[in-house]
CSV table of C-alpha atoms in Angstrom, one decimal:
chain,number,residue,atom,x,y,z
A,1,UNK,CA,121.2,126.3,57.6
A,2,UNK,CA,118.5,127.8,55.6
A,3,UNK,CA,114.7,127.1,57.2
A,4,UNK,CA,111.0,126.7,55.4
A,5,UNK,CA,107.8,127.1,57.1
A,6,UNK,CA,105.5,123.9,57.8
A,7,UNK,CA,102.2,124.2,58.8
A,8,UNK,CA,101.2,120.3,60.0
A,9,UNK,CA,97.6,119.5,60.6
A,10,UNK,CA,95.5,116.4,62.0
A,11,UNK,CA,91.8,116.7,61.9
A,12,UNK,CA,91.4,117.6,65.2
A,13,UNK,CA,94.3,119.8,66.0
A,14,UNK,CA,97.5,121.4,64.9
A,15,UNK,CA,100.6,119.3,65.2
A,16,UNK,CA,103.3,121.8,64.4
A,17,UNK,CA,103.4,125.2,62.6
A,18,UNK,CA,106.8,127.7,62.3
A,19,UNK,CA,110.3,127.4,60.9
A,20,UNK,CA,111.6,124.3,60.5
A,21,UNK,CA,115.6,123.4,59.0
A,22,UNK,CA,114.5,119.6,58.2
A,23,UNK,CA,111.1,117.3,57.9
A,24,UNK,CA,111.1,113.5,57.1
A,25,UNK,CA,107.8,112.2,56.0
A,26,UNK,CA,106.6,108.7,55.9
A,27,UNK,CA,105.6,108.1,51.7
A,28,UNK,CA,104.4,104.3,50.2
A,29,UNK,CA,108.4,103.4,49.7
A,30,UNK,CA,109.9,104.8,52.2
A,31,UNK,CA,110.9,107.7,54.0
A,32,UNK,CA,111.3,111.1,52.4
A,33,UNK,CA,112.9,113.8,53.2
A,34,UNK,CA,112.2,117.8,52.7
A,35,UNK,CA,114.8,120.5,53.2
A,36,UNK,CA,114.9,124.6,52.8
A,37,UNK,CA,114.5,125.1,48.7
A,38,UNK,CA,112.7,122.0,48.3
A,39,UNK,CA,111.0,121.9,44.7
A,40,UNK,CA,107.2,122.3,44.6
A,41,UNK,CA,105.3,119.0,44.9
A,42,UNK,CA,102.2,117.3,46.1
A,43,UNK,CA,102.1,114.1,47.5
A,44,UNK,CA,100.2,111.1,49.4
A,45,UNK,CA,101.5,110.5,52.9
A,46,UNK,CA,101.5,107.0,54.2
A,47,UNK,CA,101.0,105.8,57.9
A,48,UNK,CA,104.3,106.0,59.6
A,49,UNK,CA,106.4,108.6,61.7
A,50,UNK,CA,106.7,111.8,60.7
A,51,UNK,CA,109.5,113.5,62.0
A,52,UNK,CA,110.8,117.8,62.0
A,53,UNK,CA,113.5,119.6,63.5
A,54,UNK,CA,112.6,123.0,63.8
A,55,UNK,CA,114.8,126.0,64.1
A,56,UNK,CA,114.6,126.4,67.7
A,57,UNK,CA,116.7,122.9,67.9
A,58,UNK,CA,113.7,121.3,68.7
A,59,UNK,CA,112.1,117.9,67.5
A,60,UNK,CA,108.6,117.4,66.9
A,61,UNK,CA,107.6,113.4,66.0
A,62,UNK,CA,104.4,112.2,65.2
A,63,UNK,CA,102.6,108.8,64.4
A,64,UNK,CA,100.8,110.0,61.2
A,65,UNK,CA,97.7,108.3,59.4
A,66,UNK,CA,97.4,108.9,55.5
A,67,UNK,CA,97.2,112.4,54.3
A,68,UNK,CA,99.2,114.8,52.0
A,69,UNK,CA,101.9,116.8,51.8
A,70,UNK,CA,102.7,120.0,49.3
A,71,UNK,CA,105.4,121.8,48.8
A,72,UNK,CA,104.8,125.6,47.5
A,73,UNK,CA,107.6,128.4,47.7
A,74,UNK,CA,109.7,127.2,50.7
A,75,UNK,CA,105.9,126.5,52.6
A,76,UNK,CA,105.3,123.0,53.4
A,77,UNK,CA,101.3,122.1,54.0
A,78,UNK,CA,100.7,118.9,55.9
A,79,UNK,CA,97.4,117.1,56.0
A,80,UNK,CA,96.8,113.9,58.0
A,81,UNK,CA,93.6,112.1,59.8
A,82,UNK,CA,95.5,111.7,62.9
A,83,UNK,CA,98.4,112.2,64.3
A,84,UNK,CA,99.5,111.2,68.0
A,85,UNK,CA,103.0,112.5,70.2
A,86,UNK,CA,104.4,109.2,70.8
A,87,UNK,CA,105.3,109.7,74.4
A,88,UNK,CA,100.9,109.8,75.0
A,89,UNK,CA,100.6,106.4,72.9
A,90,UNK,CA,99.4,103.5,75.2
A,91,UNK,CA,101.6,101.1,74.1
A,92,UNK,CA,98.8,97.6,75.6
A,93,UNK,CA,95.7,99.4,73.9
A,94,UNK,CA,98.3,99.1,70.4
A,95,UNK,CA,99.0,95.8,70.8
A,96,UNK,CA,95.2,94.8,72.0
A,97,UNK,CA,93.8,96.9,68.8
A,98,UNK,CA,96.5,94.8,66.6
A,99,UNK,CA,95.2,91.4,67.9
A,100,UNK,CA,91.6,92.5,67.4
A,101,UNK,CA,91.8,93.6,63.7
A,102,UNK,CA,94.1,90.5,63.3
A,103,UNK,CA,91.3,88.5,64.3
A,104,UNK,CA,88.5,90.3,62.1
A,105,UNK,CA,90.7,89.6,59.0
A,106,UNK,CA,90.8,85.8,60.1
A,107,UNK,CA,87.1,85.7,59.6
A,108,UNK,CA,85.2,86.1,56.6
A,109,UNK,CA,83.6,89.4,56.5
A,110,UNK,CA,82.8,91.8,54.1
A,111,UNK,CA,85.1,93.9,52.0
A,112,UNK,CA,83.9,96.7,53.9
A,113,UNK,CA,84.3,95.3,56.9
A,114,UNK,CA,88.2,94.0,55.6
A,115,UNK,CA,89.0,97.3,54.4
A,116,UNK,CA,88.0,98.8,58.0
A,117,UNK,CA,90.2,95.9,59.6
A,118,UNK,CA,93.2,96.8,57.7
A,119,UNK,CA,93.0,100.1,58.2
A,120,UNK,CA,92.7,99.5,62.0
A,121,UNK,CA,95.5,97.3,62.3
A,122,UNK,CA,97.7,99.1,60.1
A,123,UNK,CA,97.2,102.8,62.8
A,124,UNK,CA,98.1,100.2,65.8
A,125,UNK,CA,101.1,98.7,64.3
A,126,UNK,CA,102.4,102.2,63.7
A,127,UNK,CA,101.5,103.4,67.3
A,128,UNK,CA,103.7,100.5,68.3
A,129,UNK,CA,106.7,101.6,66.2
A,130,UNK,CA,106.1,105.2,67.2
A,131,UNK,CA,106.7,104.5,70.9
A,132,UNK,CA,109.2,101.9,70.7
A,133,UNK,CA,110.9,104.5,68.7
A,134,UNK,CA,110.5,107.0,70.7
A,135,UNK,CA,111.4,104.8,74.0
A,136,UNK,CA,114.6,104.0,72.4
A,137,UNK,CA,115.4,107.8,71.8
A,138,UNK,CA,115.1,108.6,75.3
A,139,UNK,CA,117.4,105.6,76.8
């Protein structure tokens, strides 16, 4: 099977880099998936689960915040805010965060303040699918 090369970044650090067969990236309606010979695009990534399978055999998931993705030439470029190795997600600080931005979009509060919820609650709901995803993979 043919191979491209991804270069995955999170602010803070490098997630993956190298030859990879297969990537599955989390877009607004759905899952999408990227091959060897992919056509050339750019495009939003959504929170969710980003998934590769490199060359090596290896598997390298990811709970990703938004960002983008391009594909140029058999290269794909990943950029996210965050991204977190599911096995290091503490799965009772998700569900706290989820129950404390639930509770700020109860109340009345700005639209800044809204905006800051949602955004909160939606990175802790997809922590929580990240490691219950990754617990069931290694049952």
């Amino acid at each position: 099977m043919d191979s491209f090369y991804i270069h995955v970044l999170a602010e803070d650090h490098v997630v993956a880099r190298g030859d990879c067969l297969s990537m599955v990236l989390p877009f607004d309606d759905g899952l999408y998936g990227i091959q060897a010979h992919h056509s050339n695009m750019i495009s939003a990534i959504f929170p969710g689960i980003l998934s590769c399978t490199m060359a090596d055999g290896s598997t390298v998931r990811a709970a990703v915040s938004r960002g983008l993705v391009k594909v140029e030439d058999n290269d794909v470029l990943v950029l996210v805010e965050s991204a977190e190795d599911p096995e290091t997600i503490d799965l009772p600080r998700a569900q706290r965060a989820v129950k404390e931005a639930q509770e700020v979009l109860h109340r009345q509060h700005s639209l800044m303040e809204q905006t800051a919820a949602e955004a909160s609650l939606a990175r802790a709901l997809n922590r929580i699918r990240a490691k219950r995803s990754s617990d069931l993979d290694n049952k």
